[in-house]
CSV table of C-alpha atoms and ligand atoms in Angstrom, one decimal:
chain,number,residue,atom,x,y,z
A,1,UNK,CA,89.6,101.8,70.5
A,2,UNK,CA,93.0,100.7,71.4
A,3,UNK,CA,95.7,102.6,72.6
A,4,UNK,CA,99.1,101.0,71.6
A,5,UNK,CA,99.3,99.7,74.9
A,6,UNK,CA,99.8,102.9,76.8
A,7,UNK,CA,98.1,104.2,80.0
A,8,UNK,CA,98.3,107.1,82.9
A,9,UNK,CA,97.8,103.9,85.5
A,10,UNK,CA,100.8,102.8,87.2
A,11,UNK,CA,101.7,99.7,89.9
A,12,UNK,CA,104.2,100.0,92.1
A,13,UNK,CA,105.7,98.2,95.1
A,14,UNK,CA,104.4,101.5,97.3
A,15,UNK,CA,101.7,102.8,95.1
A,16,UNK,CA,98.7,102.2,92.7
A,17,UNK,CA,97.3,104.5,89.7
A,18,UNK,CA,94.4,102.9,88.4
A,19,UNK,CA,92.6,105.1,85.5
A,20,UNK,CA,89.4,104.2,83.9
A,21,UNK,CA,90.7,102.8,80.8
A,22,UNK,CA,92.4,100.0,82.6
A,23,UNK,CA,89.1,99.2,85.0
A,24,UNK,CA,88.0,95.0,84.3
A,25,UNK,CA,84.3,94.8,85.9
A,26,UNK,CA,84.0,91.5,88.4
A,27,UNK,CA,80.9,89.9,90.6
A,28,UNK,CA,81.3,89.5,94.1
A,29,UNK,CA,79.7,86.6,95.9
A,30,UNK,CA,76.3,87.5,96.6
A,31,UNK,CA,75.8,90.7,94.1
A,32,UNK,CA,72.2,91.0,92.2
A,33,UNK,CA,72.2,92.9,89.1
A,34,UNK,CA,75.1,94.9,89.9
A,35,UNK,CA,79.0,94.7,89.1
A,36,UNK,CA,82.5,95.4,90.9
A,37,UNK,CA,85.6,97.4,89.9
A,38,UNK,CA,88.1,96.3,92.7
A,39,UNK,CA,90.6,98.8,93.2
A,40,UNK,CA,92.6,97.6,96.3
A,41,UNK,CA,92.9,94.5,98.6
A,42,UNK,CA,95.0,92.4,100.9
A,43,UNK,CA,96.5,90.6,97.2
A,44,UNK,CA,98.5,94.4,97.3
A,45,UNK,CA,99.0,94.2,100.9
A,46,UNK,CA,96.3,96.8,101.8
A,47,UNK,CA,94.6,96.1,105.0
A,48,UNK,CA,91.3,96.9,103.3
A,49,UNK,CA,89.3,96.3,100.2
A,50,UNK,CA,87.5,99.1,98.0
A,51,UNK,CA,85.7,98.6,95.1
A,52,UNK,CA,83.5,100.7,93.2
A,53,UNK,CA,80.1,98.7,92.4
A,54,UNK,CA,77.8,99.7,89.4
A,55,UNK,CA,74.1,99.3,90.4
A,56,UNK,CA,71.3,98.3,87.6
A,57,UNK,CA,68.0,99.6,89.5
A,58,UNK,CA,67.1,96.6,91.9
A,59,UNK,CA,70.6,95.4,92.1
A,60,UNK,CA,72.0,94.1,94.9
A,61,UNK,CA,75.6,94.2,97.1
A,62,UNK,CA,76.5,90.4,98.5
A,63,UNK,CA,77.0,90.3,102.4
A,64,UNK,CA,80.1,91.1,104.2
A,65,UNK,CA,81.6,89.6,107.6
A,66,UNK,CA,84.0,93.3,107.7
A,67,UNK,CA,82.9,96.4,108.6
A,68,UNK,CA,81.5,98.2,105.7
A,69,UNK,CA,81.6,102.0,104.3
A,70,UNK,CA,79.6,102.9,101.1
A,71,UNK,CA,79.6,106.3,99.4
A,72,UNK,CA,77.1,107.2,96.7
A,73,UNK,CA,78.5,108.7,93.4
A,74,UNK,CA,76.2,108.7,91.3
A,75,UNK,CA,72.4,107.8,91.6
A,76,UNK,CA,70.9,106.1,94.8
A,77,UNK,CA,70.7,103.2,97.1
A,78,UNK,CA,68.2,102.1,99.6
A,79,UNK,CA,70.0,100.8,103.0
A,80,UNK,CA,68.0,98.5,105.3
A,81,UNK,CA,68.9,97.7,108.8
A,82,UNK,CA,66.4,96.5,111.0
A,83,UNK,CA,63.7,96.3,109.5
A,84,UNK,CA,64.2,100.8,108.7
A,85,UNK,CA,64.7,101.9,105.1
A,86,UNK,CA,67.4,104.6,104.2
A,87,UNK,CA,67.5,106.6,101.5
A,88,UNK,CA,71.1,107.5,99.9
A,89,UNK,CA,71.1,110.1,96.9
A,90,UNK,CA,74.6,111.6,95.6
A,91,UNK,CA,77.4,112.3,98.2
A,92,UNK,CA,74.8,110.3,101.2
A,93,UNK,CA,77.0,107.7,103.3
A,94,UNK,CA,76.4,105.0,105.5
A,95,UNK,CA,78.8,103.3,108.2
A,96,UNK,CA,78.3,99.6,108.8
A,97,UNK,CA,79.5,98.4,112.0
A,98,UNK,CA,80.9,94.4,111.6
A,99,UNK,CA,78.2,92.2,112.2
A,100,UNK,CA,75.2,94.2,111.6
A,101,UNK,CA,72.6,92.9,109.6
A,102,UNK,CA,72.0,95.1,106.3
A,103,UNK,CA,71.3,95.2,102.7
A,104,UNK,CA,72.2,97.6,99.9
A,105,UNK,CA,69.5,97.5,97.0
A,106,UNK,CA,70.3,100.2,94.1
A,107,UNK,CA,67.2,102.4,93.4
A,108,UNK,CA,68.2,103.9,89.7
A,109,UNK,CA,71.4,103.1,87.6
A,110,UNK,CA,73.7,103.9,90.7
A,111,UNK,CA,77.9,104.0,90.7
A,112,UNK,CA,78.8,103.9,94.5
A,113,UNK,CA,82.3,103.4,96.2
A,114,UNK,CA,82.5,100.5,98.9
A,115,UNK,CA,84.7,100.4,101.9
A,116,UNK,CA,85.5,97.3,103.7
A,117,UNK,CA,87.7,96.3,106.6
A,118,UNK,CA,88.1,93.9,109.6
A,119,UNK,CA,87.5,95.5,112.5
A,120,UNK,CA,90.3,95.5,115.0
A,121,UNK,CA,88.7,96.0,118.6
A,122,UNK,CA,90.4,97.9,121.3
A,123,UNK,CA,89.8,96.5,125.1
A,124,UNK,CA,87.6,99.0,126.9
A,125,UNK,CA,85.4,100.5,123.2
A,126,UNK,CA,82.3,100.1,122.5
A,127,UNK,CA,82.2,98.7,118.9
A,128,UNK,CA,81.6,101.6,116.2
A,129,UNK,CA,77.7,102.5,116.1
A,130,UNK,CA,75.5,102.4,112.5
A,131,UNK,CA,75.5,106.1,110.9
A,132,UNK,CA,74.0,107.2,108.1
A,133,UNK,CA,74.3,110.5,106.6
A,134,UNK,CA,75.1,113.0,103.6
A,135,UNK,CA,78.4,114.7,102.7
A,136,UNK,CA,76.0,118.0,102.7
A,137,UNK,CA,75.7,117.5,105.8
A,138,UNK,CA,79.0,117.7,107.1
A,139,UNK,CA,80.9,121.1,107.9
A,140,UNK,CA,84.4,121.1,106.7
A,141,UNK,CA,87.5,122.9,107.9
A,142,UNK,CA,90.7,124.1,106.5
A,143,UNK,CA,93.2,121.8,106.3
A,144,UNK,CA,96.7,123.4,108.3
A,145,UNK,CA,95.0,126.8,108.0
A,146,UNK,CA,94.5,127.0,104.4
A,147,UNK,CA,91.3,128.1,103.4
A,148,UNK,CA,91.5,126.9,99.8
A,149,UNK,CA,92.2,123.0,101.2
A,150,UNK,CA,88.8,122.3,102.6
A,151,UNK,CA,88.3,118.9,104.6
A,152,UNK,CA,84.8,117.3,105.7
A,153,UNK,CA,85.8,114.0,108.0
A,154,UNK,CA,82.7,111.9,107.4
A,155,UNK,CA,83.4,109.1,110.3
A,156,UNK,CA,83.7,110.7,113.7
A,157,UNK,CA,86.9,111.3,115.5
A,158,UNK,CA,86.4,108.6,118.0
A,159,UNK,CA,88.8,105.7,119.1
A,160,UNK,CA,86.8,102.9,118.3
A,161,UNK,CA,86.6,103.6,114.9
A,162,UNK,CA,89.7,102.5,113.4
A,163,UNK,CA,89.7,104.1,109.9
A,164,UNK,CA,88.6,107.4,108.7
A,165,UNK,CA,86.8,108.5,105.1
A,166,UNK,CA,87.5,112.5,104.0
A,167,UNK,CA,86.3,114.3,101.4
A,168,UNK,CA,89.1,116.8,100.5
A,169,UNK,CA,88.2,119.9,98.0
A,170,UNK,CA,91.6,121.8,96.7
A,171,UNK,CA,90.6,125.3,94.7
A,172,UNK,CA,92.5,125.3,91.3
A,173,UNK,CA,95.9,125.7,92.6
A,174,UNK,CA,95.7,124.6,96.2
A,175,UNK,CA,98.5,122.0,97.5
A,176,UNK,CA,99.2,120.0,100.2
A,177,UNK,CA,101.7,122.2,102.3
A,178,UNK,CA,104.0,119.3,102.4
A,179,UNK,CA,105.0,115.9,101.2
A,180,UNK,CA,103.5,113.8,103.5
A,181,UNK,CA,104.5,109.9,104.6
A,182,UNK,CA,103.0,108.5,107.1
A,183,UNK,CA,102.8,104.6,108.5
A,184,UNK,CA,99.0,104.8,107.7
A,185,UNK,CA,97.6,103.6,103.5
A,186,UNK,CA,95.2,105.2,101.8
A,187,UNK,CA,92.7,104.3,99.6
A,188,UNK,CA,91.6,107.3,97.1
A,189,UNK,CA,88.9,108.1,94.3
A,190,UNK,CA,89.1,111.4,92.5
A,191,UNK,CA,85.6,112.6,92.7
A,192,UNK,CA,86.0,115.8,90.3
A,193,UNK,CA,88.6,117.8,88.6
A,194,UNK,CA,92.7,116.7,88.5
A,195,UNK,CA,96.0,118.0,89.3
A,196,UNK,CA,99.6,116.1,89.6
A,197,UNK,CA,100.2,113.7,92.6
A,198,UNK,CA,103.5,112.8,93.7
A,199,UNK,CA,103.5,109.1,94.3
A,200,UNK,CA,106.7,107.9,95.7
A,201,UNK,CA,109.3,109.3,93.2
A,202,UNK,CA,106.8,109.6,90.1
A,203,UNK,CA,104.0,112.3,89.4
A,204,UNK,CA,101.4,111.5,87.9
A,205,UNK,CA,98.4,113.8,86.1
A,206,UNK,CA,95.6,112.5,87.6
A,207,UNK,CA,91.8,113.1,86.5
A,208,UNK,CA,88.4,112.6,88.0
A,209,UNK,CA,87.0,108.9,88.3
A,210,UNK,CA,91.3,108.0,89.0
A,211,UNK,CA,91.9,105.3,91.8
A,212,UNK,CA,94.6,105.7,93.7
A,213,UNK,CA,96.4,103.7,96.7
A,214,UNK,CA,99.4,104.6,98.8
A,215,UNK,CA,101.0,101.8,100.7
A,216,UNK,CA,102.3,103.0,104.5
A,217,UNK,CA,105.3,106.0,104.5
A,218,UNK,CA,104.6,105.9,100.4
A,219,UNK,CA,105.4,109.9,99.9
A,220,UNK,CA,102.8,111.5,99.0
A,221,UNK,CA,101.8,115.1,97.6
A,222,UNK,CA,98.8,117.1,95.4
A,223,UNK,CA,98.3,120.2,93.6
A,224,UNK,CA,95.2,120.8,92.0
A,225,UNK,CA,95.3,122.0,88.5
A,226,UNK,CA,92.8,123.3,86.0
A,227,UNK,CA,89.8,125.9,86.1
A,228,UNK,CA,87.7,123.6,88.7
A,229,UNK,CA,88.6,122.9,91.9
A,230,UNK,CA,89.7,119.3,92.5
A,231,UNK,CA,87.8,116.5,94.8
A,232,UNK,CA,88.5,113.5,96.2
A,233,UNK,CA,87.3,110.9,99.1
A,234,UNK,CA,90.1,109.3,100.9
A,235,UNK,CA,90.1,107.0,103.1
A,236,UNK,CA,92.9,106.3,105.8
A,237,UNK,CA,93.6,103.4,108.9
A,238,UNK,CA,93.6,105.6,112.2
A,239,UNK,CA,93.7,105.3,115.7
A,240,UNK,CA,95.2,102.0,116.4
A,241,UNK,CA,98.9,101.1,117.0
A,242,UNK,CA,100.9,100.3,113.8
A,243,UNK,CA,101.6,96.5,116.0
A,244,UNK,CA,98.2,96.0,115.6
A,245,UNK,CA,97.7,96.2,112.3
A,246,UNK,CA,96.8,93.4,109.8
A,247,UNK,CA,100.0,92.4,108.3
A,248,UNK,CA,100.3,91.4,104.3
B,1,UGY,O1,94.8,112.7,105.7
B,1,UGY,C1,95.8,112.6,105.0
B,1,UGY,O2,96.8,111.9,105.3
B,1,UGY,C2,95.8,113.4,103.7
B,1,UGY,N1,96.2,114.7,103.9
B,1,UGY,N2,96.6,112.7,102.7
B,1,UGY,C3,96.5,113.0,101.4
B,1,UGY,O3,95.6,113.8,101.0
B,1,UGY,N3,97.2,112.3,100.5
B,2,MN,MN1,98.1,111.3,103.7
């Protein structure tokens, strides 16, 4: 059905609103039975690339020379790293340190965000270690003392790693406290429920299965709206020195 042309997705200099209708399915080099919706990349200037891949059971993710992060949605993945098997259902993670061996083989009909990045190193780190885990696993906090702004930081707070991946759950009604803009991007899928987010000077009504990215010191604010709360994963450059970073 068409729509006249019109769509909630927006691009921007400083930000990107990418809603479902407006998704074009790719293949990556390397993929087996198993398509690509690339949300973000350096082509915006983002110093990081995140796609959301469709798994047909069996299919397959091509390799990567970055560090990767994969979060299941929907359905399953098998992760294998040498020569060990793990098991992913919905909301289970894995962390792939740069380098490291590994394939990603859908077990069912799976939809599963992907994360990737160049690592930048820091003199005196050990490079990032393999993790795999489930969201469910995770405890999360308030965020500035609110209890209806729940956080779960799925990468650990340590200085080698040099991005982070939240889950952030508001209750219907819940805000940020504050517009925030901050020199690190952001790369965004709402998991479930909407609100409004203030991108820049526009806000936008934003819905569950919404891509969003914020460019650096792009202001930023949420307020969840509706009878369910509101979820998204976000992911965010940390813990290196803005000189450092890759420049567009
Ligand atoms: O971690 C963050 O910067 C987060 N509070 N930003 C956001 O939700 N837009
Ligand atoms: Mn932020």
């Amino acid at each position: 059905m068409h729509n006249l042309g019109q769509t909630r997705g927006s691009h921007q200099s400083n930000h990107l609103l990418l809603t479902a209708d407006t998704f074009v399915h790719t293949s990556l080099p390397g993929m087996k039975a198993c398509s690509a919706t690339v949300h973000i990349g350096p082509a915006m200037g983002a110093g990081f690339t995140e796609y959301t891949t469709e798994f047909e059971a069996g299919g397959e993710l091509g390799r990567t020379t970055a560090q990767r992060f994969i979060f299941v949605i929907e359905g399953g993945v098998k992760v294998e790293v040498n020569g060990k098997s793990y098991e992913l259902g919905p909301r289970g993670y894995a962390y792939l340190p740069q380098g490291l061996s590994h394939r990603v083989l859908g077990t069912k009909v799976s939809r599963v965000a992907v994360i990737e990045k160049p690592y930048e190193e820091l003199d005196s780190f050990e490079p990032p270690r393999f993790i795999v885990s489930s969201e469910d696993a995770v405890a999360s906090h308030p965020l500035d003392d609110d209890p209806s702004l729940q956080v779960k930081c799925l990468l650990p707070d340590e200085m080698n790693f040099d991005f982070a991946v939240n889950t952030m759950v508001y209750q219907p009604g819940a805000s940020l406290s504050m517009v925030e803009m901050h020199a690190m991007e952001h790369g965004l899928i709402m998991l479930e429920g909407g609100g409004i987010y203030r991108l820049g000077d526009s806000w936008y009504a934003v819905t569950a299965g919404d891509f969003i990215w914020m460019g650096p010191w792009c202001p930023q604010w949420f307020g969840a709206i509706g009878k369910v709360p509101a979820k998204y994963i976000i992911y965010k450059d940390f813990h290196r020195h803005p000189w450092a970073s890759p420049q567009p």
